[in-house]
PDB file of C-alpha atoms in Angstrom:
ATOM      1  CA  ASP A 252      -1.634   6.848 -19.923  1.00  0.00           C
ATOM      2  CA  ALA A 253      -0.786   5.542 -16.568  1.00  0.00           C
ATOM      3  CA  ASP A 254       1.303   7.566 -14.121  1.00  0.00           C
ATOM      4  CA  VAL A 255       3.074   4.634 -12.617  1.00  0.00           C
ATOM      5  CA  THR A 256       3.708   1.439 -15.056  1.00  0.00           C
ATOM      6  CA  GLN A 257       5.333  -1.796 -14.229  1.00  0.00           C
ATOM      7  CA  THR A 258       6.680  -4.421 -16.371  1.00  0.00           C
ATOM      8  CA  PRO A 259       6.123  -7.278 -16.887  1.00  0.00           C
ATOM      9  CA  ARG A 260       2.561  -7.541 -15.517  1.00  0.00           C
ATOM     10  CA  ASN A 261       2.867 -11.379 -15.207  1.00  0.00           C
ATOM     11  CA  ARG A 262       6.076 -13.614 -14.808  1.00  0.00           C
ATOM     12  CA  ILE A 263       6.799 -17.268 -14.365  1.00  0.00           C
ATOM     13  CA  THR A 264      10.282 -18.286 -13.659  1.00  0.00           C
ATOM     14  CA  LYS A 265      12.121 -21.207 -12.150  1.00  0.00           C
ATOM     15  CA  THR A 266      14.043 -21.396  -8.879  1.00  0.00           C
ATOM     16  CA  GLY A 267      17.620 -19.969  -9.081  1.00  0.00           C
ATOM     17  CA  LYS A 268      16.875 -17.803 -12.179  1.00  0.00           C
ATOM     18  CA  ARG A 269      17.694 -13.865 -11.889  1.00  0.00           C
ATOM     19  CA  ILE A 270      14.757 -11.609 -12.793  1.00  0.00           C
ATOM     20  CA  MET A 271      14.057  -7.870 -12.955  1.00  0.00           C
ATOM     21  CA  LEU A 272      11.008  -6.117 -12.344  1.00  0.00           C
ATOM     22  CA  GLU A 273      10.644  -2.510 -13.578  1.00  0.00           C
ATOM     23  CA  CYS A 274       8.773   0.569 -12.444  1.00  0.00           C
ATOM     24  CA  SER A 275       8.564   3.780 -14.408  1.00  0.00           C
ATOM     25  CA  GLN A 276       6.527   6.963 -13.260  1.00  0.00           C
ATOM     26  CA  THR A 277       5.442  10.239 -15.003  1.00  0.00           C
ATOM     27  CA  LYS A 278       4.531  11.827 -12.189  1.00  0.00           C
ATOM     28  CA  GLY A 279       7.583  13.706 -11.401  1.00  0.00           C
ATOM     29  CA  HIS A 280       7.762  12.246  -7.950  1.00  0.00           C
ATOM     30  CA  ASP A 281      11.378  12.085  -5.873  1.00  0.00           C
ATOM     31  CA  ARG A 282      10.170   8.821  -3.899  1.00  0.00           C
ATOM     32  CA  MET A 283       9.670   5.448  -5.053  1.00  0.00           C
ATOM     33  CA  TYR A 284       8.943   2.137  -3.165  1.00  0.00           C
ATOM     34  CA  TRP A 285       8.897  -1.607  -3.952  1.00  0.00           C
ATOM     35  CA  TYR A 286       6.215  -3.608  -2.010  1.00  0.00           C
ATOM     36  CA  ARG A 287       5.162  -7.209  -2.028  1.00  0.00           C
ATOM     37  CA  GLN A 288       1.764  -8.636  -1.134  1.00  0.00           C
ATOM     38  CA  ASP A 289       0.927 -12.042   0.103  1.00  0.00           C
ATOM     39  CA  PRO A 290      -2.468 -13.447   0.946  1.00  0.00           C
ATOM     40  CA  GLY A 291      -2.954 -12.873   4.686  1.00  0.00           C
ATOM     41  CA  LEU A 292       0.143 -10.832   4.910  1.00  0.00           C
ATOM     42  CA  GLY A 293      -0.832  -7.423   3.469  1.00  0.00           C
ATOM     43  CA  LEU A 294       1.684  -5.344   1.853  1.00  0.00           C
ATOM     44  CA  ARG A 295       5.177  -5.210   3.057  1.00  0.00           C
ATOM     45  CA  LEU A 296       7.813  -2.699   2.090  1.00  0.00           C
ATOM     46  CA  ILE A 297      11.111  -4.272   0.021  1.00  0.00           C
ATOM     47  CA  TYR A 298      13.116  -1.019  -0.458  1.00  0.00           C
ATOM     48  CA  TYR A 299      12.536   2.644  -0.966  1.00  0.00           C
ATOM     49  CA  SER A 300      14.377   5.419  -2.491  1.00  0.00           C
ATOM     50  CA  PHE A 301      13.914   9.239  -2.010  1.00  0.00           C
ATOM     51  CA  ASP A 302      16.202  10.317  -4.973  1.00  0.00           C
ATOM     52  CA  VAL A 303      18.518   8.816  -7.243  1.00  0.00           C
ATOM     53  CA  LYS A 304      21.301   8.578  -4.734  1.00  0.00           C
ATOM     54  CA  ASP A 305      19.620   7.410  -1.997  1.00  0.00           C
ATOM     55  CA  ILE A 306      18.403   3.608  -1.429  1.00  0.00           C
ATOM     56  CA  ASN A 307      17.037   2.148   1.811  1.00  0.00           C
ATOM     57  CA  LYS A 308      16.368  -1.180   2.797  1.00  0.00           C
ATOM     58  CA  GLY A 309      12.598  -2.026   3.867  1.00  0.00           C
ATOM     59  CA  GLU A 310      11.097  -4.532   6.124  1.00  0.00           C
ATOM     60  CA  ILE A 311      11.939  -7.555   3.815  1.00  0.00           C
ATOM     61  CA  SER A 312      15.107  -6.799   1.672  1.00  0.00           C
ATOM     62  CA  ASP A 313      16.827 -10.079   1.866  1.00  0.00           C
ATOM     63  CA  GLY A 314      16.866 -11.726  -1.339  1.00  0.00           C
ATOM     64  CA  TYR A 315      16.236  -8.463  -3.396  1.00  0.00           C
ATOM     65  CA  SER A 316      18.192  -5.728  -4.779  1.00  0.00           C
ATOM     66  CA  VAL A 317      17.251  -2.525  -6.339  1.00  0.00           C
ATOM     67  CA  SER A 318      18.481   0.025  -8.844  1.00  0.00           C
ATOM     68  CA  ARG A 319      17.247   3.814  -9.192  1.00  0.00           C
ATOM     69  CA  GLN A 320      18.382   4.471 -12.726  1.00  0.00           C
ATOM     70  CA  ALA A 321      16.824   7.895 -13.068  1.00  0.00           C
ATOM     71  CA  GLN A 322      14.260   9.886 -11.119  1.00  0.00           C
ATOM     72  CA  ALA A 323      11.585   8.174 -13.246  1.00  0.00           C
ATOM     73  CA  LYS A 324      12.747   4.389 -13.004  1.00  0.00           C
ATOM     74  CA  PHE A 325      13.152   2.080 -10.044  1.00  0.00           C
ATOM     75  CA  SER A 326      13.938  -1.505 -10.730  1.00  0.00           C
ATOM     76  CA  LEU A 327      13.817  -4.537  -8.254  1.00  0.00           C
ATOM     77  CA  SER A 328      16.067  -7.664  -8.973  1.00  0.00           C
ATOM     78  CA  LEU A 329      15.708 -11.153  -7.430  1.00  0.00           C
ATOM     79  CA  GLU A 330      19.274 -12.600  -7.749  1.00  0.00           C
ATOM     80  CA  SER A 331      18.253 -16.088  -7.580  1.00  0.00           C
ATOM     81  CA  ALA A 332      14.642 -16.700  -7.402  1.00  0.00           C
ATOM     82  CA  ILE A 333      12.986 -18.712  -4.595  1.00  0.00           C
ATOM     83  CA  PRO A 334       9.456 -20.107  -4.519  1.00  0.00           C
ATOM     84  CA  ASN A 335       8.503 -18.325  -1.269  1.00  0.00           C
ATOM     85  CA  GLN A 336       9.220 -14.850  -3.547  1.00  0.00           C
ATOM     86  CA  THR A 337       6.113 -15.950  -5.267  1.00  0.00           C
ATOM     87  CA  ALA A 338       3.973 -12.884  -4.685  1.00  0.00           C
ATOM     88  CA  LEU A 339       2.155  -9.857  -6.187  1.00  0.00           C
ATOM     89  CA  TYR A 340       4.804  -6.935  -6.395  1.00  0.00           C
ATOM     90  CA  PHE A 341       3.967  -3.277  -6.259  1.00  0.00           C
ATOM     91  CA  CYS A 342       5.671   0.015  -7.152  1.00  0.00           C
ATOM     92  CA  ALA A 343       4.606   3.173  -5.593  1.00  0.00           C
ATOM     93  CA  THR A 344       5.636   6.526  -5.849  1.00  0.00           C
ATOM     94  CA  SER A 345       5.037   9.827  -3.613  1.00  0.00           C
ATOM     95  CA  GLU A 346       6.031  13.455  -3.271  1.00  0.00           C
ATOM     96  CA  ALA A 347       7.828  14.590  -0.069  1.00  0.00           C
ATOM     97  CA  ARG A 348       5.525  16.687   2.172  1.00  0.00           C
ATOM     98  CA  SER A 349       7.245  17.768   5.167  1.00  0.00           C
ATOM     99  CA  GLN A 350       4.485  20.285   6.273  1.00  0.00           C
ATOM    100  CA  ASP A 351       2.178  17.583   7.262  1.00  0.00           C
ATOM    101  CA  PHE A 352       3.637  14.182   6.374  1.00  0.00           C
ATOM    102  CA  GLN A 353       0.451  13.574   4.677  1.00  0.00           C
ATOM    103  CA  GLU A 354       2.085  11.733   1.638  1.00  0.00           C
ATOM    104  CA  THR A 355      -0.097   9.785  -0.847  1.00  0.00           C
ATOM    105  CA  GLN A 356       1.448   6.878  -2.509  1.00  0.00           C
ATOM    106  CA  TYR A 357       0.228   6.119  -5.960  1.00  0.00           C
ATOM    107  CA  PHE A 358       0.692   2.433  -6.965  1.00  0.00           C
ATOM    108  CA  GLY A 359       1.397   0.783 -10.162  1.00  0.00           C
ATOM    109  CA  PRO A 360      -0.837  -1.835 -11.338  1.00  0.00           C
ATOM    110  CA  GLY A 361       1.334  -4.663  -9.812  1.00  0.00           C
ATOM    111  CA  THR A 362       3.464  -7.723 -11.340  1.00  0.00           C
ATOM    112  CA  ARG A 363       2.374 -11.262 -10.448  1.00  0.00           C
ATOM    113  CA  LEU A 364       5.396 -13.165 -10.105  1.00  0.00           C
ATOM    114  CA  LEU A 365       5.339 -17.131  -9.850  1.00  0.00           C
ATOM    115  CA  VAL A 366       8.606 -18.935  -8.990  1.00  0.00           C
ATOM    116  CA  LEU A 367       8.345 -22.449  -9.691  1.00  0.00           C
TER     117      LEU A 367
ATOM    118  CA  ARG B  75       2.560  -7.459  17.618  1.00  0.00           C
ATOM    119  CA  LYS B  76       1.720  -6.403  14.210  1.00  0.00           C
ATOM    120  CA  GLU B  77       2.040  -2.325  14.207  1.00  0.00           C
ATOM    121  CA  VAL B  78      -1.587  -2.112  12.372  1.00  0.00           C
ATOM    122  CA  GLU B  79      -4.408  -4.505  13.142  1.00  0.00           C
ATOM    123  CA  GLN B  80      -7.623  -4.821  11.371  1.00  0.00           C
ATOM    124  CA  ASP B  81     -10.647  -7.023  11.569  1.00  0.00           C
ATOM    125  CA  PRO B  82     -10.156  -9.105   8.278  1.00  0.00           C
ATOM    126  CA  GLY B  83     -13.837  -9.488   8.220  1.00  0.00           C
ATOM    127  CA  PRO B  84     -15.428 -10.269   5.742  1.00  0.00           C
ATOM    128  CA  PHE B  85     -18.219  -7.735   6.166  1.00  0.00           C
ATOM    129  CA  ASN B  86     -21.375  -8.727   4.400  1.00  0.00           C
ATOM    130  CA  VAL B  87     -23.879  -6.023   4.179  1.00  0.00           C
ATOM    131  CA  PRO B  88     -26.867  -5.049   2.172  1.00  0.00           C
ATOM    132  CA  GLU B  89     -27.059  -1.774   0.035  1.00  0.00           C
ATOM    133  CA  GLY B  90     -27.771   1.090   1.934  1.00  0.00           C
ATOM    134  CA  ALA B  91     -26.541  -0.062   4.871  1.00  0.00           C
ATOM    135  CA  THR B  92     -23.984   1.764   7.215  1.00  0.00           C
ATOM    136  CA  VAL B  93     -20.751  -0.102   8.015  1.00  0.00           C
ATOM    137  CA  ALA B  94     -17.881   0.729  10.171  1.00  0.00           C
ATOM    138  CA  PHE B  95     -14.479  -0.542  10.131  1.00  0.00           C
ATOM    139  CA  ASN B  96     -11.898  -0.215  12.917  1.00  0.00           C
ATOM    140  CA  CYS B  97      -8.025  -0.398  13.016  1.00  0.00           C
ATOM    141  CA  THR B  98      -5.472  -0.084  15.979  1.00  0.00           C
ATOM    142  CA  TYR B  99      -1.876   0.712  15.656  1.00  0.00           C
ATOM    143  CA  SER B 100       0.752   0.203  18.255  1.00  0.00           C
ATOM    144  CA  ASN B 101       3.379   2.963  17.566  1.00  0.00           C
ATOM    145  CA  SER B 102       1.976   5.943  19.718  1.00  0.00           C
ATOM    146  CA  ALA B 103       4.683   8.373  17.721  1.00  0.00           C
ATOM    147  CA  SER B 104       2.709   7.659  14.267  1.00  0.00           C
ATOM    148  CA  GLN B 105       2.116  10.890  12.589  1.00  0.00           C
ATOM    149  CA  SER B 106       0.128  10.054   9.424  1.00  0.00           C
ATOM    150  CA  PHE B 107      -3.152   8.000   8.996  1.00  0.00           C
ATOM    151  CA  PHE B 108      -4.720   6.731   5.695  1.00  0.00           C
ATOM    152  CA  TRP B 109      -7.448   4.698   4.491  1.00  0.00           C
ATOM    153  CA  TYR B 110      -6.681   3.040   1.112  1.00  0.00           C
ATOM    154  CA  ARG B 111      -9.237   0.815  -0.853  1.00  0.00           C
ATOM    155  CA  GLN B 112      -7.764  -2.143  -2.922  1.00  0.00           C
ATOM    156  CA  ASP B 113     -10.214  -4.069  -5.472  1.00  0.00           C
ATOM    157  CA  CYS B 114      -9.594  -7.434  -6.057  1.00  0.00           C
ATOM    158  CA  ARG B 115      -6.052  -8.233  -7.843  1.00  0.00           C
ATOM    159  CA  LYS B 116      -5.553  -4.372  -8.311  1.00  0.00           C
ATOM    160  CA  GLU B 117      -3.535  -1.658  -7.046  1.00  0.00           C
ATOM    161  CA  PRO B 118      -4.381   0.097  -3.475  1.00  0.00           C
ATOM    162  CA  LYS B 119      -5.464   3.573  -4.125  1.00  0.00           C
ATOM    163  CA  LEU B 120      -6.053   6.401  -1.574  1.00  0.00           C
ATOM    164  CA  LEU B 121      -9.468   6.616  -0.050  1.00  0.00           C
ATOM    165  CA  MET B 122      -8.922   9.372   2.405  1.00  0.00           C
ATOM    166  CA  SER B 123      -6.203  10.687   4.886  1.00  0.00           C
ATOM    167  CA  VAL B 124      -7.321  10.835   8.544  1.00  0.00           C
ATOM    168  CA  TYR B 125      -6.926  13.758  10.561  1.00  0.00           C
ATOM    169  CA  SER B 126      -6.952  14.479  14.129  1.00  0.00           C
ATOM    170  CA  SER B 127     -10.135  16.461  14.036  1.00  0.00           C
ATOM    171  CA  GLY B 128     -11.886  13.790  12.037  1.00  0.00           C
ATOM    172  CA  ASN B 129     -12.933  14.143   8.345  1.00  0.00           C
ATOM    173  CA  GLU B 130     -15.660  13.502   5.847  1.00  0.00           C
ATOM    174  CA  ASP B 131     -15.881  12.942   2.092  1.00  0.00           C
ATOM    175  CA  GLY B 132     -19.445  12.170   0.821  1.00  0.00           C
ATOM    176  CA  ARG B 133     -20.728   8.931   2.229  1.00  0.00           C
ATOM    177  CA  PHE B 134     -17.153   8.177   4.019  1.00  0.00           C
ATOM    178  CA  THR B 135     -16.235   9.574   7.592  1.00  0.00           C
ATOM    179  CA  ALA B 136     -12.889   8.753   9.016  1.00  0.00           C
ATOM    180  CA  GLN B 137     -11.989   9.313  12.812  1.00  0.00           C
ATOM    181  CA  LEU B 138      -8.636   9.241  14.697  1.00  0.00           C
ATOM    182  CA  ASN B 139      -8.612   8.537  18.500  1.00  0.00           C
ATOM    183  CA  ARG B 140      -4.572   9.219  19.450  1.00  0.00           C
ATOM    184  CA  ALA B 141      -5.052   8.389  23.053  1.00  0.00           C
ATOM    185  CA  SER B 142      -6.596   4.835  22.349  1.00  0.00           C
ATOM    186  CA  GLN B 143      -4.447   4.432  19.064  1.00  0.00           C
ATOM    187  CA  TYR B 144      -7.453   3.689  16.908  1.00  0.00           C
ATOM    188  CA  ILE B 145      -8.736   4.606  13.534  1.00  0.00           C
ATOM    189  CA  SER B 146     -12.315   4.297  12.213  1.00  0.00           C
ATOM    190  CA  LEU B 147     -13.789   4.476   8.836  1.00  0.00           C
ATOM    191  CA  LEU B 148     -17.603   4.736   8.611  1.00  0.00           C
ATOM    192  CA  ILE B 149     -19.328   4.034   5.182  1.00  0.00           C
ATOM    193  CA  ARG B 150     -22.944   5.379   5.063  1.00  0.00           C
ATOM    194  CA  ASP B 151     -25.714   4.386   2.284  1.00  0.00           C
ATOM    195  CA  SER B 152     -23.335   1.483   0.897  1.00  0.00           C
ATOM    196  CA  LYS B 153     -23.325   0.993  -2.739  1.00  0.00           C
ATOM    197  CA  LEU B 154     -22.672  -2.320  -4.602  1.00  0.00           C
ATOM    198  CA  SER B 155     -19.413  -0.416  -5.921  1.00  0.00           C
ATOM    199  CA  ASP B 156     -18.085  -0.134  -2.347  1.00  0.00           C
ATOM    200  CA  SER B 157     -17.380  -4.090  -2.270  1.00  0.00           C
ATOM    201  CA  ALA B 158     -13.565  -3.990  -1.817  1.00  0.00           C
ATOM    202  CA  THR B 159     -10.811  -4.425   0.846  1.00  0.00           C
ATOM    203  CA  TYR B 160     -10.065  -1.315   2.942  1.00  0.00           C
ATOM    204  CA  LEU B 161      -6.692  -0.926   4.170  1.00  0.00           C
ATOM    205  CA  CYS B 162      -5.713   0.953   7.099  1.00  0.00           C
ATOM    206  CA  VAL B 163      -2.420   2.655   6.674  1.00  0.00           C
ATOM    207  CA  VAL B 164      -0.250   4.188   9.354  1.00  0.00           C
ATOM    208  CA  SER B 165       3.053   5.942   9.016  1.00  0.00           C
ATOM    209  CA  LEU B 166       5.728   7.440  11.455  1.00  0.00           C
ATOM    210  CA  ALA B 167       7.040  10.237   9.055  1.00  0.00           C
ATOM    211  CA  GLY B 168       4.745  10.058   6.001  1.00  0.00           C
ATOM    212  CA  TYR B 169       6.775   7.814   3.680  1.00  0.00           C
ATOM    213  CA  ALA B 170       7.222   4.239   5.177  1.00  0.00           C
ATOM    214  CA  LEU B 171       3.752   3.071   5.393  1.00  0.00           C
ATOM    215  CA  ASN B 172       2.540   0.338   7.521  1.00  0.00           C
ATOM    216  CA  PHE B 173      -0.280  -1.345   6.105  1.00  0.00           C
ATOM    217  CA  GLY B 174      -2.868  -3.295   8.018  1.00  0.00           C
ATOM    218  CA  LYS B 175      -3.932  -6.777   6.339  1.00  0.00           C
ATOM    219  CA  GLY B 176      -7.080  -5.162   5.327  1.00  0.00           C
ATOM    220  CA  THR B 177     -10.876  -5.486   5.995  1.00  0.00           C
ATOM    221  CA  SER B 178     -12.922  -7.085   3.231  1.00  0.00           C
ATOM    222  CA  LEU B 179     -16.444  -5.472   2.471  1.00  0.00           C
ATOM    223  CA  LEU B 180     -19.019  -7.076   0.142  1.00  0.00           C
ATOM    224  CA  VAL B 181     -22.214  -5.143  -0.300  1.00  0.00           C
ATOM    225  CA  THR B 182     -25.120  -7.206  -1.628  1.00  0.00           C
ATOM    226  CA  PRO B 183     -28.135  -6.279  -3.321  1.00  0.00           C
TER     227      PRO B 183
END
């Protein structure tokens, strides 16, 4: 079984709809992240969480919200989807390494979202 | 100015060739450096971390030049399976990763 899973894998929705993307991990990592990837723009950080009680905005948090329901679960919500939120969304996890800062991030398989 | 800049390519090389990718970063306080690989429509996966002294993993060699704020990846004896997008990644404190847009490599028979 995959260590980082995302549901759904593909989603088509309409402008104005609320949708939730879910991420679960079995790696036991404290840190979790949500990114979006757009052609020509690379990966951009939306939100990140260092533990269940810690949520931080990333580079492009407007229009998104998150919930860290448990160490293993981190959900991303689009309260009112708009077409420019059409993108590939990745969840990632990492384990804190204060000794050398060489944290590897492990990505889920991604969710393809199309907002019409 | 984007924090991490890469030549998008594509780099088209024959099997067996040696190819090098370069990357520059803007924040001199950056502490962690990585190369990730991303196959088409798949998630990014860590290829290798980049250490100050340079490091090698099989056919792959990574170099870091802090003075010039420059990272490189060298692939020797290219294989068809090396075809992918290579992402240069830089971090200030090990967690908030800044991704380059990626360099596309196509290895041809």
